[in-house]
Protein backbone atom coordinates (compact mmCIF):
# COMPACT_ATOMS: atom_id res chain seq x y z
CA UNK A 1 -0.53 7.81 -1.76
CA UNK A 2 1.70 5.40 0.07
CA UNK A 3 2.60 2.20 -1.75
CA UNK A 4 4.97 -0.63 -0.95
CA UNK A 5 5.65 -3.28 -3.58
CA UNK A 6 7.62 -6.44 -2.82
CA UNK A 7 9.44 -8.49 -5.43
CA UNK A 8 12.10 -11.17 -5.71
CA UNK A 9 10.39 -14.18 -4.19
CA UNK A 10 10.86 -17.55 -5.88
CA UNK A 11 11.61 -21.22 -5.30
CA UNK A 12 15.06 -21.81 -3.82
CA UNK A 13 16.86 -24.84 -2.41
CA UNK A 14 17.70 -25.12 1.28
CA UNK A 15 21.03 -23.47 1.97
CA UNK A 16 20.59 -21.06 -0.91
CA UNK A 17 20.32 -17.29 -0.99
CA UNK A 18 17.73 -14.80 -2.19
CA UNK A 19 17.24 -11.04 -2.17
CA UNK A 20 13.83 -9.45 -1.79
CA UNK A 21 13.04 -5.85 -2.69
CA UNK A 22 10.48 -3.43 -1.29
CA UNK A 23 9.93 -0.46 -3.58
CA UNK A 24 8.44 2.46 -1.65
CA UNK A 25 6.45 5.37 -3.08
CA UNK A 26 4.53 8.23 -1.49
CA UNK A 27 7.03 8.44 1.36
CA UNK A 28 10.79 8.40 1.77
CA UNK A 29 12.13 5.05 2.86
CA UNK A 30 14.86 6.82 4.83
CA UNK A 31 12.30 8.94 6.67
CA UNK A 32 10.19 6.07 7.98
CA UNK A 33 10.72 2.80 9.76
CA UNK A 34 10.40 -0.08 7.28
CA UNK A 35 9.62 -3.59 8.44
CA UNK A 36 9.58 -7.04 6.87
CA UNK A 37 7.01 -9.60 7.99
CA UNK A 38 6.26 -13.10 6.77
CA UNK A 39 3.26 -15.39 6.92
CA UNK A 40 3.14 -19.12 6.26
CA UNK A 41 -0.17 -20.75 5.25
CA UNK A 42 -2.47 -21.11 8.24
CA UNK A 43 -0.03 -19.27 10.50
CA UNK A 44 0.09 -15.86 12.14
CA UNK A 45 1.99 -13.08 10.46
CA UNK A 46 5.47 -12.90 11.97
CA UNK A 47 7.79 -9.92 12.27
CA UNK A 48 11.19 -10.55 10.68
CA UNK A 49 13.32 -7.38 10.66
CA UNK A 50 13.15 -3.57 10.82
CA UNK A 51 15.33 -0.70 9.64
CA UNK A 52 14.76 2.62 11.37
CA UNK A 53 14.42 5.95 9.55
CA UNK A 54 17.64 7.41 8.12
CA UNK A 55 19.98 5.46 10.40
CA UNK A 56 21.02 2.50 8.28
CA UNK A 57 22.88 0.98 11.21
CA UNK A 58 19.74 0.89 13.36
CA UNK A 59 18.32 -2.57 12.73
CA UNK A 60 16.52 -5.29 14.65
CA UNK A 61 16.14 -8.93 13.63
CA UNK A 62 13.95 -11.75 14.80
CA UNK A 63 15.96 -14.46 16.52
CA UNK A 64 14.97 -17.01 13.87
CA UNK A 65 16.73 -15.06 11.10
CA UNK A 66 19.55 -13.31 12.95
CA UNK A 67 22.88 -13.98 11.29
CA UNK A 68 21.22 -15.18 8.08
CA UNK A 69 19.12 -12.22 6.89
CA UNK A 70 20.31 -8.66 6.32
CA UNK A 71 18.18 -5.57 5.71
CA UNK A 72 19.54 -2.65 3.70
CA UNK A 73 18.25 0.55 2.12
CA UNK A 74 19.02 2.33 -1.14
CA UNK A 75 17.94 5.95 -0.68
CA UNK A 76 18.40 6.85 -4.36
CA UNK A 77 16.02 4.08 -5.42
CA UNK A 78 13.74 4.51 -2.39
CA UNK A 79 13.96 0.75 -1.95
CA UNK A 80 14.57 -1.54 1.00
CA UNK A 81 16.18 -4.93 0.47
CA UNK A 82 16.12 -8.15 2.45
CA UNK A 83 19.14 -10.33 1.75
CA UNK A 84 18.49 -13.92 2.81
CA UNK A 85 21.18 -16.57 3.14
CA UNK A 86 21.37 -20.14 4.47
CA UNK A 87 17.67 -20.50 3.76
CA UNK A 88 15.72 -23.22 5.55
CA UNK A 89 12.38 -24.85 4.68
CA UNK A 90 10.90 -23.07 7.72
CA UNK A 91 11.59 -19.77 5.95
CA UNK A 92 8.88 -20.64 3.41
CA UNK A 93 6.24 -17.90 3.59
CA UNK A 94 4.77 -14.88 1.89
CA UNK A 95 7.02 -11.95 2.75
CA UNK A 96 5.54 -8.48 3.24
CA UNK A 97 7.08 -5.07 3.76
CA UNK A 98 5.33 -2.64 6.05
CA UNK A 99 5.43 0.83 7.55
CA UNK A 100 3.27 2.85 9.93
CA UNK A 101 2.38 6.51 9.41
CA UNK A 102 0.27 8.42 11.93
CA UNK A 103 -0.86 5.16 13.52
CA UNK A 104 -1.97 3.70 10.17
CA UNK A 105 -0.41 0.51 8.85
CA UNK A 106 0.64 0.20 5.20
CA UNK A 107 1.38 -3.17 3.62
CA UNK A 108 2.71 -4.43 0.33
CA UNK A 109 1.02 -7.24 -1.59
CA UNK A 110 3.59 -9.82 -0.54
CA UNK A 111 6.02 -12.02 -2.44
CA UNK A 112 6.18 -15.81 -2.11
CA UNK A 113 9.38 -17.47 -0.96
CA UNK A 114 9.49 -21.27 -1.10
CA UNK A 115 12.50 -23.16 0.26
CA UNK A 116 12.77 -26.82 -0.75
CA UNK A 117 14.72 -29.49 1.11
């Protein structure tokens, strides 16, 4: 079965850095597109960044995080990372990793990131 498990979220001060992890099982992270989304309380879920299949250089970022967030993939660990720098209070949200297989969406449980001023 396909599982995605996020970890690494915590409380961090504005301007700080944090790295989130998405551990993938049931599929190969390098064989599927992996996406990060985030959702603030009372808000719509927002796409953040994607890494595409085995091409580690194929990435897309939301404008709000471009230049501050970096996605990477460790094939040996079957894990995708989201490196976050220059964090802002507006980055506060539950962060989810996601993939789609045969038109079915798979989501992790989410990890909370809180950025204080």
